[in-house]
Amino acid sequence: MRRIAGLAGIGLAGLILLVAAAGAWAWRAMETLPPLDLAPASARSTVVLDRSGALLRPFATADGRWRLPVGAESVDPRFLAMLRAYEDRRFAAHPGVDPVALARAAGQWLAHRRIVSGGSTLSMQVARLVEPRRARSLDAKLRQALRAVALERSLGKAGVLDLYLALAPYGGALEGVRAASLAYFGREPVRLTAAEAALLVALPQAPEARRPDRFPERARAARDRVLDIAAARGVLDRAEAAAAKAEPVPRAKRPFPMIAAHAAEEALAETPGTPVIRLSLDGRLQASLEALAAERAAAAGPGLSAAILVLDNREGRVLAQVGSAGYLEPERRGAIDMTRAVRSPGSALKPFVYAMAFEAGLAHPETLVEDRPARFSASYAPENFDQTYQGTVTARRALQLSLNVPAVALMEAVGPARFIARLRAAGADIRLPREAAPGLPVALGGLGLTLTDLARLYAGLARGGDVPDPLRRAGPAPERGPGRAITEPVAAWYAADILRGAPPPENALPNRIAYKTGTSFGYRDAWAAGFDRRVTVAVWVGRPDGAAVPGLVGRFVAAPILFDAFARIGGEPEPVPRPFDALVADTAGLPPPLRRLGRDAAPGSQALKIAFPPDGARVDLGLSERARPEPADGLALKALGGVPPLTWMVDGTPVAQTARRNAAWTPDGAGFARISVLDATGASDSVTVRVE
C-alpha cells in the first residue's frame, strides 16, 4: 500500500510538474509571439442608416466582402444561447482555452484514432479568423490557443464574441451574422426564429459545403443537429425544436437593401471610409415614395423617370430623396439622381415673381391684373398655356390659374435681373441659357435649376421667406449663418395663401396644401411643388435624356404624385400662419394704387418715372457717421409723368401720398433701399439706392 501511495504521489508530482512546465512554456511562448494585428479584422462594410438607425444601404469592403458592423446587443439572444450550447458551453468560464474540451477531444482521438469532436473554443475560432493559417498542424493549433488567450486578455469576453459575430464565414463573400441574416432571411438578426438562429449557428462550421443556396439538404441537416443539441441542453424545448425542423431553409440569397441609393452614394463620396453614416431620411417614407415614383413613372410611359424630395420645414432636413424611378433600371437611366439635375421649371417659379411684386408694393393678392393679348417688346408676346384669356382678374386668380400674361407683366415691374439676383442670393443655383442676360421669359421657366433648389425655395415660402439649407445628416443641426431670404414674411404668406386655393388635381381635396405646377417648353419636364406648415414636397417627372414627351403636363402627371406623397407622409396638413401685419382686404378695400396693376400710363399722359434719386445711386445723408449733432436731412423724391395722386413706398411700406410729384423720406439708418412710386392707374416705377 505504501508503495502504491508512493507511486501515486510521484505520478501526481510529475503531473503537477508537467502542467507547470506546460504553463511556463505557454506563458513564455505568448510573450515571445509578435503582436496580433487586428487592423484587417477591424475592417467593416460601410452602412448607411436612416435617422432612426434602420439600414438603408450597405456597401462591400474594399476587397469585396460583406462584413457589416454588428455586436451582441443587436443579435437575437436565442441565437447567442444556441451558439454557446453548440460551440462553446464553458465560454463564460475559460480563459480562451477550455482544458476540459481539449482533454475530451484528446481522449476521443486516442480511443478512435480519428477526430470525433474538436476542442476549439469560440475564442480559438476567432483567433483562426483573425490570423488565418492553412496548416492544420499541432504547432498551428498551439499558436491558435495562445492567440485565443491573448485575445481574451486584451478584448474580454464581449470583445471576442463581437469579433466572432462580425467575422464568422457564411459562404462566398458573406462574413458575419448580420450579412448572413440579411442575405438569407432579408432582415436584421435582432429577431430570428428558432430555425433561422440554428441555421446561422451551423453554417460557419462548413460555410461552403452547407450553403443553403447551393446545398439546401446539407444546410437542413446541419441546422437540425443544432436544434437537437439546443433541445438537449435546455435552450429549446422539444416541441419548439420539432416545429423549427419543419421550417424550410432558404434556397436563394436575397439582395441587400438598396433604399435611397443616390443619397447613400453621395454620403459615401463625401465621407469615404466612414463605417456608419446616418442620414436625416425617414426610411419608411423613403421606401414608400420610391415605390410611388416607380409605379407612376411606369404608368406614365417608357423611358420616363420621376424624382421626389421632401424637406422638413422647421430645420430643412431632407426626409426623403428619391432620385429616380428605379436605380437599377437602365432604360430609365435610374442611376442619374434627378433631384440634382438642372432642368427648366416652367411655371413653377411664378409664385416668387408674385411674392417679389407683393414685397415691393407693386401688387396685392386682390390687385386687378389684365389677362389679354399683350406685346412686351418687339418680339415677345406671351400666350397662356391653353391659348385663351381671362380678361380682368385678381392677382390671386391669375396665379391660381397660372396665367402667363399677368406673370410677365409682374416680372416686367419687378425686373428680371433683380428676380434672378434674389433667387441666387437665396442659394439657388440658377442657370441661364448660354449665360445670357435675364429677360422676361424667366417668368415662364426660361432658366434652369434643380429639384432640390426648387424644394428649398418653396420651403422658404413656408418659413416666412427664409430659405433653408438642406440638411442630409442626422444629429444636431449645425449653427446657421445669416438667413437667405427670398422675400419678407407678409409677401411669403400672400403667396402661400394664394397657392393653398389652387385647384387640386382630379379626385384630390381642395384647400389642403399650397402648391404649384410647372411644365417646361416642349413637354420635357413636369413639376409640382407644395407645402404646408410642416413639410415641403417637390416632384419632377420626365426623361433624364431631356427628350420631349407629348402630354407631359405638370398638373396631370406631377401634381397627383405630389398629393399622394402628402397622403403617405400622413397627418392633417396645417396652413402657414398669417403674419399679424398682413393686409386682408378685397379689391375695393385696397389703397387706390394697389387696386389695379397698369403697365402703361393713362392715355395722353407721360409714363411714370422716378427722376430722383436715380437707380443705383449712393446718397450721402450723413447716416454713416458715428455721431451727429442733429438728425440727417430727408431724401428728396421726385417723379415725372403719371396720374396723381402718387404713392411713394420704401421696401414695400408706404411713406407718402401726394397730389404733387415731389415728396421726401427720412431713413432711419444707412443701407440699401428699394424706392417705388405708384400712380392712380396702377403704373409704377422703382429704383434701388444706397443711403449713407
Tab-separated table of C-alpha atoms in Angstrom, residues 121-431:
chain	number	residue	atom	x	y	z
A	121	THR	CA	-13.412	27.406	-28.221
A	122	LEU	CA	-15.109	30.414	-29.740
A	123	SER	CA	-12.010	32.373	-28.780
A	124	MET	CA	-9.788	29.940	-30.689
A	125	GLN	CA	-12.065	30.184	-33.718
A	126	VAL	CA	-11.793	33.961	-33.587
A	127	ALA	CA	-8.001	33.614	-33.384
A	128	ARG	CA	-8.094	31.497	-36.539
A	129	LEU	CA	-10.268	34.082	-38.310
A	130	VAL	CA	-8.060	36.976	-37.246
A	131	GLU	CA	-4.814	35.161	-38.128
A	132	PRO	CA	-5.723	32.553	-40.747
A	133	ARG	CA	-3.228	29.735	-41.420
A	134	ARG	CA	-3.577	26.956	-43.946
A	135	ALA	CA	-1.573	24.406	-41.999
A	136	ARG	CA	-3.604	22.204	-39.607
A	137	SER	CA	-0.617	21.097	-37.541
A	138	LEU	CA	-0.167	20.787	-33.792
A	139	ASP	CA	2.008	23.885	-33.905
A	140	ALA	CA	-0.760	25.874	-35.606
A	141	LYS	CA	-3.262	24.647	-33.015
A	142	LEU	CA	-0.994	25.664	-30.156
A	143	ARG	CA	-0.451	29.089	-31.708
A	144	GLN	CA	-4.239	29.403	-32.061
A	145	ALA	CA	-4.680	28.573	-28.367
A	146	LEU	CA	-2.099	31.147	-27.336
A	147	ARG	CA	-3.727	33.789	-29.527
A	148	ALA	CA	-7.131	32.965	-28.004
A	149	VAL	CA	-5.814	33.596	-24.500
A	150	ALA	CA	-4.187	36.831	-25.638
A	151	LEU	CA	-7.415	37.990	-27.307
A	152	GLU	CA	-9.425	37.411	-24.153
A	153	ARG	CA	-6.832	39.241	-22.076
A	154	SER	CA	-6.958	42.302	-24.374
A	155	LEU	CA	-10.593	42.355	-25.513
A	156	GLY	CA	-12.537	40.495	-22.851
A	157	LYS	CA	-15.371	38.056	-23.491
A	158	ALA	CA	-17.635	40.700	-25.038
A	159	GLY	CA	-14.960	41.848	-27.490
A	160	VAL	CA	-14.159	38.287	-28.577
A	161	LEU	CA	-17.841	37.494	-29.091
A	162	ASP	CA	-18.352	40.647	-31.164
A	163	LEU	CA	-15.395	39.666	-33.362
A	164	TYR	CA	-16.914	36.236	-33.947
A	165	LEU	CA	-20.281	37.741	-34.852
A	166	ALA	CA	-18.589	40.027	-37.387
A	167	LEU	CA	-16.043	37.589	-38.900
A	168	ALA	CA	-17.715	34.163	-38.931
A	169	PRO	CA	-17.759	32.853	-42.540
A	170	TYR	CA	-21.118	32.134	-44.204
A	171	GLY	CA	-20.072	31.230	-47.724
A	172	GLY	CA	-18.971	33.304	-50.670
A	173	ALA	CA	-18.379	36.932	-49.747
A	174	LEU	CA	-20.660	36.792	-46.685
A	175	GLU	CA	-18.961	37.339	-43.336
A	176	GLY	CA	-20.685	37.852	-40.029
A	177	VAL	CA	-24.124	37.009	-38.760
A	178	ARG	CA	-25.665	40.305	-39.864
A	179	ALA	CA	-24.698	39.934	-43.511
A	180	ALA	CA	-25.893	36.310	-43.476
A	181	SER	CA	-29.222	37.185	-41.870
A	182	LEU	CA	-29.887	39.905	-44.455
A	183	ALA	CA	-28.785	37.677	-47.339
A	184	TYR	CA	-30.769	34.567	-46.361
A	185	PHE	CA	-33.764	35.984	-44.467
A	186	GLY	CA	-33.992	39.589	-45.661
A	187	ARG	CA	-33.914	41.131	-42.182
A	188	GLU	CA	-31.665	42.138	-39.340
A	189	PRO	CA	-30.554	39.402	-36.882
A	190	VAL	CA	-32.098	41.137	-33.878
A	191	ARG	CA	-35.163	38.909	-34.127
A	192	LEU	CA	-34.874	35.379	-35.551
A	193	THR	CA	-36.981	32.268	-35.465
A	194	ALA	CA	-35.504	29.191	-33.800
A	195	ALA	CA	-34.928	27.614	-37.225
A	196	GLU	CA	-33.179	30.724	-38.556
A	197	ALA	CA	-30.972	31.045	-35.484
A	198	ALA	CA	-29.986	27.360	-35.698
A	199	LEU	CA	-29.068	27.683	-39.388
A	200	LEU	CA	-26.843	30.679	-38.688
A	201	VAL	CA	-25.117	28.736	-35.891
A	202	ALA	CA	-24.495	25.740	-38.168
A	203	LEU	CA	-23.176	27.415	-41.328
A	204	PRO	CA	-19.743	28.682	-40.134
A	205	GLN	CA	-18.625	25.085	-39.386
A	206	ALA	CA	-18.563	24.377	-43.141
A	207	PRO	CA	-19.664	27.573	-44.887
A	208	GLU	CA	-19.219	26.435	-48.482
A	209	ALA	CA	-20.398	22.847	-48.057
A	210	ARG	CA	-23.550	23.907	-46.198
A	211	ARG	CA	-24.584	26.976	-48.213
A	212	PRO	CA	-28.375	26.780	-48.387
A	213	ASP	CA	-28.485	28.445	-51.809
A	214	ARG	CA	-26.355	25.580	-53.202
A	215	PHE	CA	-26.763	22.635	-50.851
A	216	PRO	CA	-30.120	23.065	-49.102
A	217	GLU	CA	-30.311	19.476	-47.809
A	218	ARG	CA	-26.890	19.678	-46.175
A	219	ALA	CA	-27.866	23.008	-44.665
A	220	ARG	CA	-31.078	21.488	-43.308
A	221	ALA	CA	-29.251	18.519	-41.770
A	222	ALA	CA	-26.696	20.795	-40.081
A	223	ARG	CA	-29.437	23.087	-38.810
A	224	ASP	CA	-31.391	20.145	-37.364
A	225	ARG	CA	-28.305	18.913	-35.482
A	226	VAL	CA	-28.005	22.332	-33.858
A	227	LEU	CA	-31.689	22.182	-32.912
A	228	ASP	CA	-31.225	18.729	-31.364
A	229	ILE	CA	-28.272	19.903	-29.275
A	230	ALA	CA	-30.115	23.065	-28.262
A	231	ALA	CA	-33.063	20.975	-27.085
A	232	ALA	CA	-30.804	18.503	-25.261
A	233	ARG	CA	-29.068	21.321	-23.417
A	234	GLY	CA	-32.217	23.174	-22.446
A	235	VAL	CA	-32.014	26.141	-24.821
A	236	LEU	CA	-35.242	24.994	-26.560
A	237	ASP	CA	-37.967	22.622	-25.534
A	238	ARG	CA	-38.532	19.514	-27.662
A	239	ALA	CA	-41.789	20.765	-29.187
A	240	GLU	CA	-40.187	24.040	-30.261
A	241	ALA	CA	-37.243	22.214	-31.821
A	242	ALA	CA	-39.595	19.874	-33.700
A	243	ALA	CA	-41.584	22.829	-35.045
A	244	ALA	CA	-38.373	24.565	-36.133
A	245	LYS	CA	-37.292	21.473	-38.079
A	246	ALA	CA	-40.489	21.728	-40.127
A	247	GLU	CA	-39.489	25.159	-41.461
A	248	PRO	CA	-37.895	25.152	-44.906
A	249	VAL	CA	-34.380	26.506	-45.386
A	250	PRO	CA	-33.921	29.421	-47.795
A	251	ARG	CA	-32.819	28.238	-51.241
A	252	ALA	CA	-31.636	31.575	-52.615
A	253	LYS	CA	-29.974	34.743	-51.395
A	254	ARG	CA	-31.893	37.969	-51.163
A	255	PRO	CA	-30.470	41.264	-52.409
A	256	PHE	CA	-29.130	43.589	-49.759
A	257	PRO	CA	-31.269	46.658	-49.023
A	258	MET	CA	-30.827	49.491	-51.512
A	259	ILE	CA	-33.068	52.238	-50.167
A	260	ALA	CA	-32.092	55.829	-51.007
A	261	ALA	CA	-29.354	54.554	-53.297
A	262	HIS	CA	-28.429	58.006	-54.625
A	263	ALA	CA	-28.337	59.669	-51.218
A	264	ALA	CA	-26.246	56.804	-49.839
A	265	GLU	CA	-23.705	57.084	-52.657
A	266	GLU	CA	-23.446	60.835	-52.211
A	267	ALA	CA	-22.887	60.448	-48.472
A	268	LEU	CA	-20.199	57.806	-49.013
A	269	ALA	CA	-18.426	60.023	-51.538
A	270	GLU	CA	-18.462	62.906	-49.051
A	271	THR	CA	-17.020	60.833	-46.175
A	272	PRO	CA	-15.164	57.827	-47.630
A	273	GLY	CA	-14.055	55.216	-45.125
A	274	THR	CA	-16.680	56.098	-42.523
A	275	PRO	CA	-18.087	52.775	-41.224
A	276	VAL	CA	-21.516	54.104	-40.203
A	277	ILE	CA	-23.261	57.031	-41.907
A	278	ARG	CA	-26.589	58.191	-40.514
A	279	LEU	CA	-28.770	60.320	-42.760
A	280	SER	CA	-31.736	62.527	-41.924
A	281	LEU	CA	-34.020	60.391	-44.113
A	282	ASP	CA	-37.112	58.623	-42.797
A	283	GLY	CA	-36.533	55.081	-44.088
A	284	ARG	CA	-40.201	54.079	-44.196
A	285	LEU	CA	-41.249	57.241	-46.009
A	286	GLN	CA	-38.304	56.867	-48.398
A	287	ALA	CA	-39.269	53.300	-49.311
A	288	SER	CA	-42.913	54.290	-49.745
A	289	LEU	CA	-42.078	57.210	-52.044
A	290	GLU	CA	-39.639	55.105	-54.064
A	291	ALA	CA	-42.475	52.666	-54.718
A	292	LEU	CA	-44.753	55.589	-55.625
A	293	ALA	CA	-42.227	57.024	-58.099
A	294	ALA	CA	-41.679	53.632	-59.748
A	295	GLU	CA	-45.411	52.979	-60.041
A	296	ARG	CA	-46.291	56.384	-61.514
A	297	ALA	CA	-43.315	56.504	-63.890
A	298	ALA	CA	-44.223	53.089	-65.267
A	299	ALA	CA	-47.802	54.260	-65.824
A	300	ALA	CA	-46.641	57.497	-67.478
A	301	GLY	CA	-44.743	55.754	-70.254
A	302	PRO	CA	-41.499	54.064	-71.322
A	303	GLY	CA	-38.226	55.789	-70.575
A	304	LEU	CA	-39.805	58.160	-68.057
A	305	SER	CA	-38.376	58.676	-64.604
A	306	ALA	CA	-39.547	60.540	-61.526
A	307	ALA	CA	-37.876	62.264	-58.587
A	308	ILE	CA	-39.290	63.346	-55.222
A	309	LEU	CA	-37.706	65.443	-52.482
A	310	VAL	CA	-39.259	66.023	-49.042
A	311	LEU	CA	-37.969	68.690	-46.649
A	312	ASP	CA	-38.824	69.283	-43.020
A	313	ASN	CA	-39.667	72.996	-42.892
A	314	ARG	CA	-38.502	73.548	-39.322
A	315	GLU	CA	-34.826	72.707	-39.864
A	316	GLY	CA	-34.630	71.999	-43.574
A	317	ARG	CA	-33.788	68.324	-43.054
A	318	VAL	CA	-34.205	66.030	-46.042
A	319	LEU	CA	-36.806	63.417	-45.070
A	320	ALA	CA	-36.893	61.643	-48.438
A	321	GLN	CA	-34.735	61.861	-51.557
A	322	VAL	CA	-35.988	59.737	-54.443
A	323	GLY	CA	-33.511	60.337	-57.245
A	324	SER	CA	-35.183	58.198	-59.904
A	325	ALA	CA	-37.967	55.732	-60.574
A	326	GLY	CA	-35.587	52.776	-60.320
A	327	TYR	CA	-31.880	52.921	-59.543
A	328	LEU	CA	-31.158	49.658	-61.372
A	329	GLU	CA	-33.318	50.367	-64.444
A	330	PRO	CA	-31.047	51.377	-67.346
A	331	GLU	CA	-33.967	52.122	-69.679
A	332	ARG	CA	-34.973	54.923	-67.290
A	333	ARG	CA	-31.352	55.914	-66.637
A	334	GLY	CA	-32.084	55.235	-62.996
A	335	ALA	CA	-28.513	55.803	-61.790
A	336	ILE	CA	-28.915	59.541	-62.524
A	337	ASP	CA	-30.036	61.490	-59.469
A	338	MET	CA	-32.704	63.771	-60.906
A	339	THR	CA	-33.032	65.729	-57.664
A	340	ARG	CA	-29.697	67.323	-58.648
A	341	ALA	CA	-30.201	67.607	-62.411
A	342	VAL	CA	-30.625	71.105	-63.879
A	343	ARG	CA	-33.920	71.375	-65.779
A	344	SER	CA	-36.356	74.078	-66.888
A	345	PRO	CA	-39.065	74.624	-64.229
A	346	GLY	CA	-41.790	76.015	-66.485
A	347	SER	CA	-44.334	77.972	-64.424
A	348	ALA	CA	-43.118	76.579	-61.087
A	349	LEU	CA	-41.266	79.838	-60.284
A	350	LYS	CA	-44.263	82.137	-60.834
A	351	PRO	CA	-45.092	82.318	-57.090
A	352	PHE	CA	-41.747	84.026	-56.497
A	353	VAL	CA	-42.442	86.656	-59.159
A	354	TYR	CA	-45.696	87.454	-57.360
A	355	ALA	CA	-44.056	87.396	-53.920
A	356	MET	CA	-41.406	89.902	-55.009
A	357	ALA	CA	-44.092	92.126	-56.514
A	358	PHE	CA	-46.029	91.971	-53.229
A	359	GLU	CA	-42.889	92.802	-51.270
A	360	ALA	CA	-42.098	95.804	-53.477
A	361	GLY	CA	-45.596	97.212	-53.039
A	362	LEU	CA	-46.376	96.740	-56.707
A	363	ALA	CA	-49.361	94.484	-56.137
A	364	HIS	CA	-51.524	92.695	-53.589
A	365	PRO	CA	-53.303	89.329	-53.973
A	366	GLU	CA	-56.525	91.247	-54.738
A	367	THR	CA	-54.931	93.684	-57.194
A	368	LEU	CA	-56.667	93.577	-60.582
A	369	VAL	CA	-54.489	92.497	-63.486
A	370	GLU	CA	-55.202	92.173	-67.170
A	371	ASP	CA	-55.026	88.830	-68.896
A	372	ARG	CA	-55.336	89.917	-72.516
A	373	PRO	CA	-53.116	89.653	-75.586
A	374	ALA	CA	-50.114	91.895	-74.933
A	375	ARG	CA	-46.747	92.596	-76.506
A	376	PHE	CA	-43.913	93.347	-74.107
A	377	SER	CA	-41.282	94.005	-76.734
A	378	ALA	CA	-40.994	93.910	-80.462
A	379	SER	CA	-40.698	90.112	-80.396
A	380	TYR	CA	-42.195	88.910	-77.101
A	381	ALA	CA	-45.941	88.340	-76.859
A	382	PRO	CA	-46.636	85.526	-74.372
A	383	GLU	CA	-49.718	83.356	-74.580
A	384	ASN	CA	-51.447	81.280	-71.937
A	385	PHE	CA	-50.968	77.521	-71.872
A	386	ASP	CA	-54.497	76.885	-73.177
A	387	GLN	CA	-54.285	79.830	-75.611
A	388	THR	CA	-57.318	81.545	-74.023
A	389	TYR	CA	-57.553	84.725	-71.948
A	390	GLN	CA	-59.499	85.522	-68.792
A	391	GLY	CA	-59.731	89.305	-69.113
A	392	THR	CA	-59.535	91.263	-65.864
A	393	VAL	CA	-58.749	89.031	-62.874
A	394	THR	CA	-57.197	89.417	-59.457
A	395	ALA	CA	-53.544	88.564	-58.927
A	396	ARG	CA	-54.772	85.719	-56.720
A	397	ARG	CA	-56.802	84.197	-59.529
A	398	ALA	CA	-54.053	84.797	-62.082
A	399	LEU	CA	-51.545	82.798	-60.038
A	400	GLN	CA	-54.003	80.035	-59.171
A	401	LEU	CA	-54.783	79.601	-62.898
A	402	SER	CA	-51.096	80.050	-63.815
A	403	LEU	CA	-51.865	82.749	-66.385
A	404	ASN	CA	-48.815	83.795	-68.371
A	405	VAL	CA	-49.547	87.393	-69.381
A	406	PRO	CA	-50.065	88.684	-65.796
A	407	ALA	CA	-46.924	86.854	-64.656
A	408	VAL	CA	-44.846	88.509	-67.384
A	409	ALA	CA	-46.388	91.904	-66.552
A	410	LEU	CA	-45.348	91.470	-62.924
A	411	MET	CA	-41.916	90.289	-63.983
A	412	GLU	CA	-41.539	93.447	-66.043
A	413	ALA	CA	-42.413	95.501	-62.950
A	414	VAL	CA	-40.104	93.532	-60.637
A	415	GLY	CA	-37.240	93.343	-63.130
A	416	PRO	CA	-35.736	90.068	-64.435
A	417	ALA	CA	-32.227	90.914	-63.250
A	418	ARG	CA	-33.468	91.632	-59.740
A	419	PHE	CA	-35.541	88.456	-59.771
A	420	ILE	CA	-32.557	86.274	-60.714
A	421	ALA	CA	-30.321	88.048	-58.214
A	422	ARG	CA	-32.795	87.351	-55.397
A	423	LEU	CA	-33.024	83.669	-56.310
A	424	ARG	CA	-29.252	83.356	-56.341
A	425	ALA	CA	-28.900	85.272	-53.088
A	426	ALA	CA	-31.296	82.744	-51.546
A	427	GLY	CA	-28.858	79.966	-52.511
A	428	ALA	CA	-30.446	78.682	-55.733
A	429	ASP	CA	-28.006	77.737	-58.487
A	430	ILE	CA	-29.780	79.414	-61.411
A	431	ARG	CA	-28.561	78.617	-64.930
